[in-house]
Short mmCIF file of C-alpha atoms in Angstrom, two decimals:
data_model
loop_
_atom_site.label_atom_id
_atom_site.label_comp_id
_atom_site.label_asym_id
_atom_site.label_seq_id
_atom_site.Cartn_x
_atom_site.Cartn_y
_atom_site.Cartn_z
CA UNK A 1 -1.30 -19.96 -13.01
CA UNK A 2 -4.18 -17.60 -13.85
CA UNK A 3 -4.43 -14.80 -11.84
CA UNK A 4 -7.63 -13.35 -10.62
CA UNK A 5 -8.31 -9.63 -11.93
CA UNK A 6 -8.76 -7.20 -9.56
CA UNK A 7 -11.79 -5.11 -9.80
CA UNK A 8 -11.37 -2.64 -6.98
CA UNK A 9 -8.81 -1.82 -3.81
CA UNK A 10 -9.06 -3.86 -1.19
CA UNK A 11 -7.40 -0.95 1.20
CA UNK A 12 -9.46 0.29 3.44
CA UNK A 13 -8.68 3.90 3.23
CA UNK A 14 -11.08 5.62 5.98
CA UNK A 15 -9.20 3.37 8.54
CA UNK A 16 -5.39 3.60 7.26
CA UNK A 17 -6.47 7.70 7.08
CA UNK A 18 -7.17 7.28 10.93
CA UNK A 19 -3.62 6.68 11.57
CA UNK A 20 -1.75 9.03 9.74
CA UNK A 21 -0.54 11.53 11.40
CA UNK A 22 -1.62 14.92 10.75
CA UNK A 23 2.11 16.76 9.24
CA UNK A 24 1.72 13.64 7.13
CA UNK A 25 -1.79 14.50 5.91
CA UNK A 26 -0.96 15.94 2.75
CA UNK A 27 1.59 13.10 1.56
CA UNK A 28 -1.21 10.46 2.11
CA UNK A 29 -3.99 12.19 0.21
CA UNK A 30 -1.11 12.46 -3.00
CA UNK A 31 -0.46 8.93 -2.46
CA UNK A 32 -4.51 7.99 -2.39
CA UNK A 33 -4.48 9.78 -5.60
CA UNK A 34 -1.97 7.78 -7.41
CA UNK A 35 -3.14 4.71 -6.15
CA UNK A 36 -6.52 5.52 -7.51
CA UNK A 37 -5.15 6.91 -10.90
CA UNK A 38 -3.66 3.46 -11.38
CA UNK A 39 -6.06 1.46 -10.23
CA UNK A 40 -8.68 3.02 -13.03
CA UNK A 41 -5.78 2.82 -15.49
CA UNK A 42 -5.14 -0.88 -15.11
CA UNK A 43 -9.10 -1.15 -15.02
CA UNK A 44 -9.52 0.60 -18.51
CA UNK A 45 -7.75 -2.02 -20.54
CA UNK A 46 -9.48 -5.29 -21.11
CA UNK A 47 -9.15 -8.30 -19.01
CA UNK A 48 -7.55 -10.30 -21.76
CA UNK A 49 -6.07 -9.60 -24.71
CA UNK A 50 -8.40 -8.96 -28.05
CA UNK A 51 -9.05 -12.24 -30.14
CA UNK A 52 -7.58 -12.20 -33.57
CA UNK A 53 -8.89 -12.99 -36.64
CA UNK A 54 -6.30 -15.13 -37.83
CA UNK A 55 -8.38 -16.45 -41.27
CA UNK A 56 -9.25 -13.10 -42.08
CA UNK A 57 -4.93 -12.77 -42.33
CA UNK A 58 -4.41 -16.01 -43.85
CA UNK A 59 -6.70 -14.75 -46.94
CA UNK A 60 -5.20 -11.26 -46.60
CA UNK A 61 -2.04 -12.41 -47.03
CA UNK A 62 -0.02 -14.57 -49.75
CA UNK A 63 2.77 -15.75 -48.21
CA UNK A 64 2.33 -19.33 -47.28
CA UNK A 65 2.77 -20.33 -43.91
CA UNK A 66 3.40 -16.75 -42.14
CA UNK A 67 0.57 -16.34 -41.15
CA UNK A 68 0.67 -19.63 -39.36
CA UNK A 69 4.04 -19.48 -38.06
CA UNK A 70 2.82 -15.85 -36.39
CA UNK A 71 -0.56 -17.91 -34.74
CA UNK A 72 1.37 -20.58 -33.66
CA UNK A 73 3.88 -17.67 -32.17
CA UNK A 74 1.34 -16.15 -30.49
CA UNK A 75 -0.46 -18.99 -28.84
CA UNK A 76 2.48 -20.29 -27.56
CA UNK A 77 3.60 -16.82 -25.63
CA UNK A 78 2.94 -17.02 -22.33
CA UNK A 79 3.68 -14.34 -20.04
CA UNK A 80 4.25 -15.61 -16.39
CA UNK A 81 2.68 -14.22 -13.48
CA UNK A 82 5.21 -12.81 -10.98
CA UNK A 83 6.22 -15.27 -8.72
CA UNK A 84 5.40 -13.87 -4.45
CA UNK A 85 8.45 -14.01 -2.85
CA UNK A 86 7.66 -11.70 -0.42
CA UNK A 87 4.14 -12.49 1.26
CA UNK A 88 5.76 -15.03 3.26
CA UNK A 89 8.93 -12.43 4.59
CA UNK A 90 5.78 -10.11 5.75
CA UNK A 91 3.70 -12.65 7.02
CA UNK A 92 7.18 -13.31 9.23
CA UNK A 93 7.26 -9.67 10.04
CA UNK A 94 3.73 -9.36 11.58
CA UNK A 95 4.17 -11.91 13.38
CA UNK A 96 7.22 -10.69 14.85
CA UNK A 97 5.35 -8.10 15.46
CA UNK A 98 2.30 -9.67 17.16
CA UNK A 99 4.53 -11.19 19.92
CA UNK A 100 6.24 -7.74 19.99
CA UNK A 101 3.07 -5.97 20.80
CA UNK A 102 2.04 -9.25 22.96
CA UNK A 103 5.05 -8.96 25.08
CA UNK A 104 4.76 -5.37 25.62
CA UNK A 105 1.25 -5.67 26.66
CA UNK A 106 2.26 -8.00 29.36
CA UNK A 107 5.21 -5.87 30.41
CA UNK A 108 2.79 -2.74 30.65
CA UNK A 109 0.14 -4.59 32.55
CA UNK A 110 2.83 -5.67 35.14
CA UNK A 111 4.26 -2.01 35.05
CA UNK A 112 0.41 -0.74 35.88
CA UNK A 113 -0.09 -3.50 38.08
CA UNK A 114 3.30 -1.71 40.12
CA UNK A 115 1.93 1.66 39.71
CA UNK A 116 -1.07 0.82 41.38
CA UNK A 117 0.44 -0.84 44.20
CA UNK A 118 2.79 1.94 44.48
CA UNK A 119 -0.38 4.52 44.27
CA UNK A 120 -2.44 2.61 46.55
CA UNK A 121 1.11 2.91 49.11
CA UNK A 122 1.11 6.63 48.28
CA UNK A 123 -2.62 7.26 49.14
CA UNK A 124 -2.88 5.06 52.69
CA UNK A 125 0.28 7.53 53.95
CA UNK A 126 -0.15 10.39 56.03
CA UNK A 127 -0.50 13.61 53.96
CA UNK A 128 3.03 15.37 53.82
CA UNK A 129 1.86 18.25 55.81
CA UNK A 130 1.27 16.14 58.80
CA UNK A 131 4.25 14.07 58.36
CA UNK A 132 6.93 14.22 61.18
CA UNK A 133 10.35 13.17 59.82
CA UNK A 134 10.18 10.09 61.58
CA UNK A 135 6.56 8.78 59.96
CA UNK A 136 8.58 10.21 56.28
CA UNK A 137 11.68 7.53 57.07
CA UNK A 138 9.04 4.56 57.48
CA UNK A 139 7.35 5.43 54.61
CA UNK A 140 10.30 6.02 52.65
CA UNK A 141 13.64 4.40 54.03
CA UNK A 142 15.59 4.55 50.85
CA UNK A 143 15.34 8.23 50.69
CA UNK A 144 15.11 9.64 54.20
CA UNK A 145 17.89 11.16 56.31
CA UNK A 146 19.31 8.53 59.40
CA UNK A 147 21.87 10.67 61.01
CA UNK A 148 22.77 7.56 62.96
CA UNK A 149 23.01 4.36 60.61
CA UNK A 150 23.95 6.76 57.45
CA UNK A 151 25.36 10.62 58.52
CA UNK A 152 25.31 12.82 55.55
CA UNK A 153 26.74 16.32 54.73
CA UNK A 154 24.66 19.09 53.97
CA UNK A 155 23.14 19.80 51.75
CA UNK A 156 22.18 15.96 51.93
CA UNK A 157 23.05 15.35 47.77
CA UNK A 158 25.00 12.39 46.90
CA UNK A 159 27.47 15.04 44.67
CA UNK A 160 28.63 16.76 48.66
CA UNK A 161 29.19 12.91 50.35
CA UNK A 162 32.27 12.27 51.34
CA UNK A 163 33.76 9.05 48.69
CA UNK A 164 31.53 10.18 45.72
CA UNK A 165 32.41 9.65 42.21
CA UNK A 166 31.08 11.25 38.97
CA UNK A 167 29.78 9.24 36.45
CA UNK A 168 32.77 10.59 34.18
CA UNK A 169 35.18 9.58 37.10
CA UNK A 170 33.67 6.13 37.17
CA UNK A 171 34.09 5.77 33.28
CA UNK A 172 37.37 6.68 33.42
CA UNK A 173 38.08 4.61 36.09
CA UNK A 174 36.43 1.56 33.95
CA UNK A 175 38.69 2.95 31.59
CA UNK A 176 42.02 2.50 33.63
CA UNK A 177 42.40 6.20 33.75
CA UNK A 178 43.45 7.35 36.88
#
């Protein structure tokens, strides 16, 4: 298998640049630099190796059959072209990583789609200022203060409520700690 020679980078620089992150900056333009140093180094030697002259050896010379053994050497080596192994493994990983970024997408749209509902909520209430306590415990029954259906101790935190448990309490309690 022949493999094509490459005659330039096919990274597009300007955009991977975009993306680096500024403290980063520095380690990027070194690593341009080497990439660029051995690009032109594998670009100054010759696509294929130089032809030889092999009658000008065979009358050079005078032992019989060397020189032919050496040819027929030569045209037999064959140095293989690296086998890709790995194309397919990152081929896997992007897209892994497409239905990553896919399914966060859709997560964040319904998480915006809840903001907004919870916005739009927020901006038909009453402004706090004109809020009596009783308009705040429609608005907001998980939070509000019902001295009748749930008393409370002030200063109204869960940590003063009569029954409550730290979260180190509960652990050790998970625990069988006492």
């Amino acid at each position: 298998m022949a493999a094509r020679r490459i005659t330039q980078s096919s990274i597009n620089w300007s955009a991977l640049a975009e993306r680096v992150p500024a403290s980063q900056k520095s380690s990027f333009g070194a690593f341009k630099t080497r990439s660029d140093i051995y690009v032109r180094a594998v670009l100054a030697n010759p696509e294929s190796p130089p032809k030889i002259d092999w009658a000008y050896y065979k009358r050079l010379i005078p032992v019989a059959g060397l020189v032919d053994s050496f040819q027929k050497q030569y045209d037999g080596l064959s140095v293989p072209y690296p086998k890709d192994s790995v194309s397919k493994l990152v081929d896997a990983e992007i897209e892994e990583s497409q239905c990553e970024i896919s399914n966060y997408k859709k997560a964040s749209e319904q998480r915006i789609q809840n903001y907004q509902k919870e916005i739009a909520h927020l901006k038909a209430l009453l402004p706090y200022d004109q809020m009596t306590m009783e308009d705040y415990r429609d608005a907001f029954p998980d939070t509000a203060l019902d001295p009748i259906n749930k008393p409370t101790f002030w200063p109204h935190t869960p940590e003063e409520q009569v029954g409550y448990k730290s979260k180190e309490q509960l652990e050790a309690e998970a625990h069988g700690h006492h």
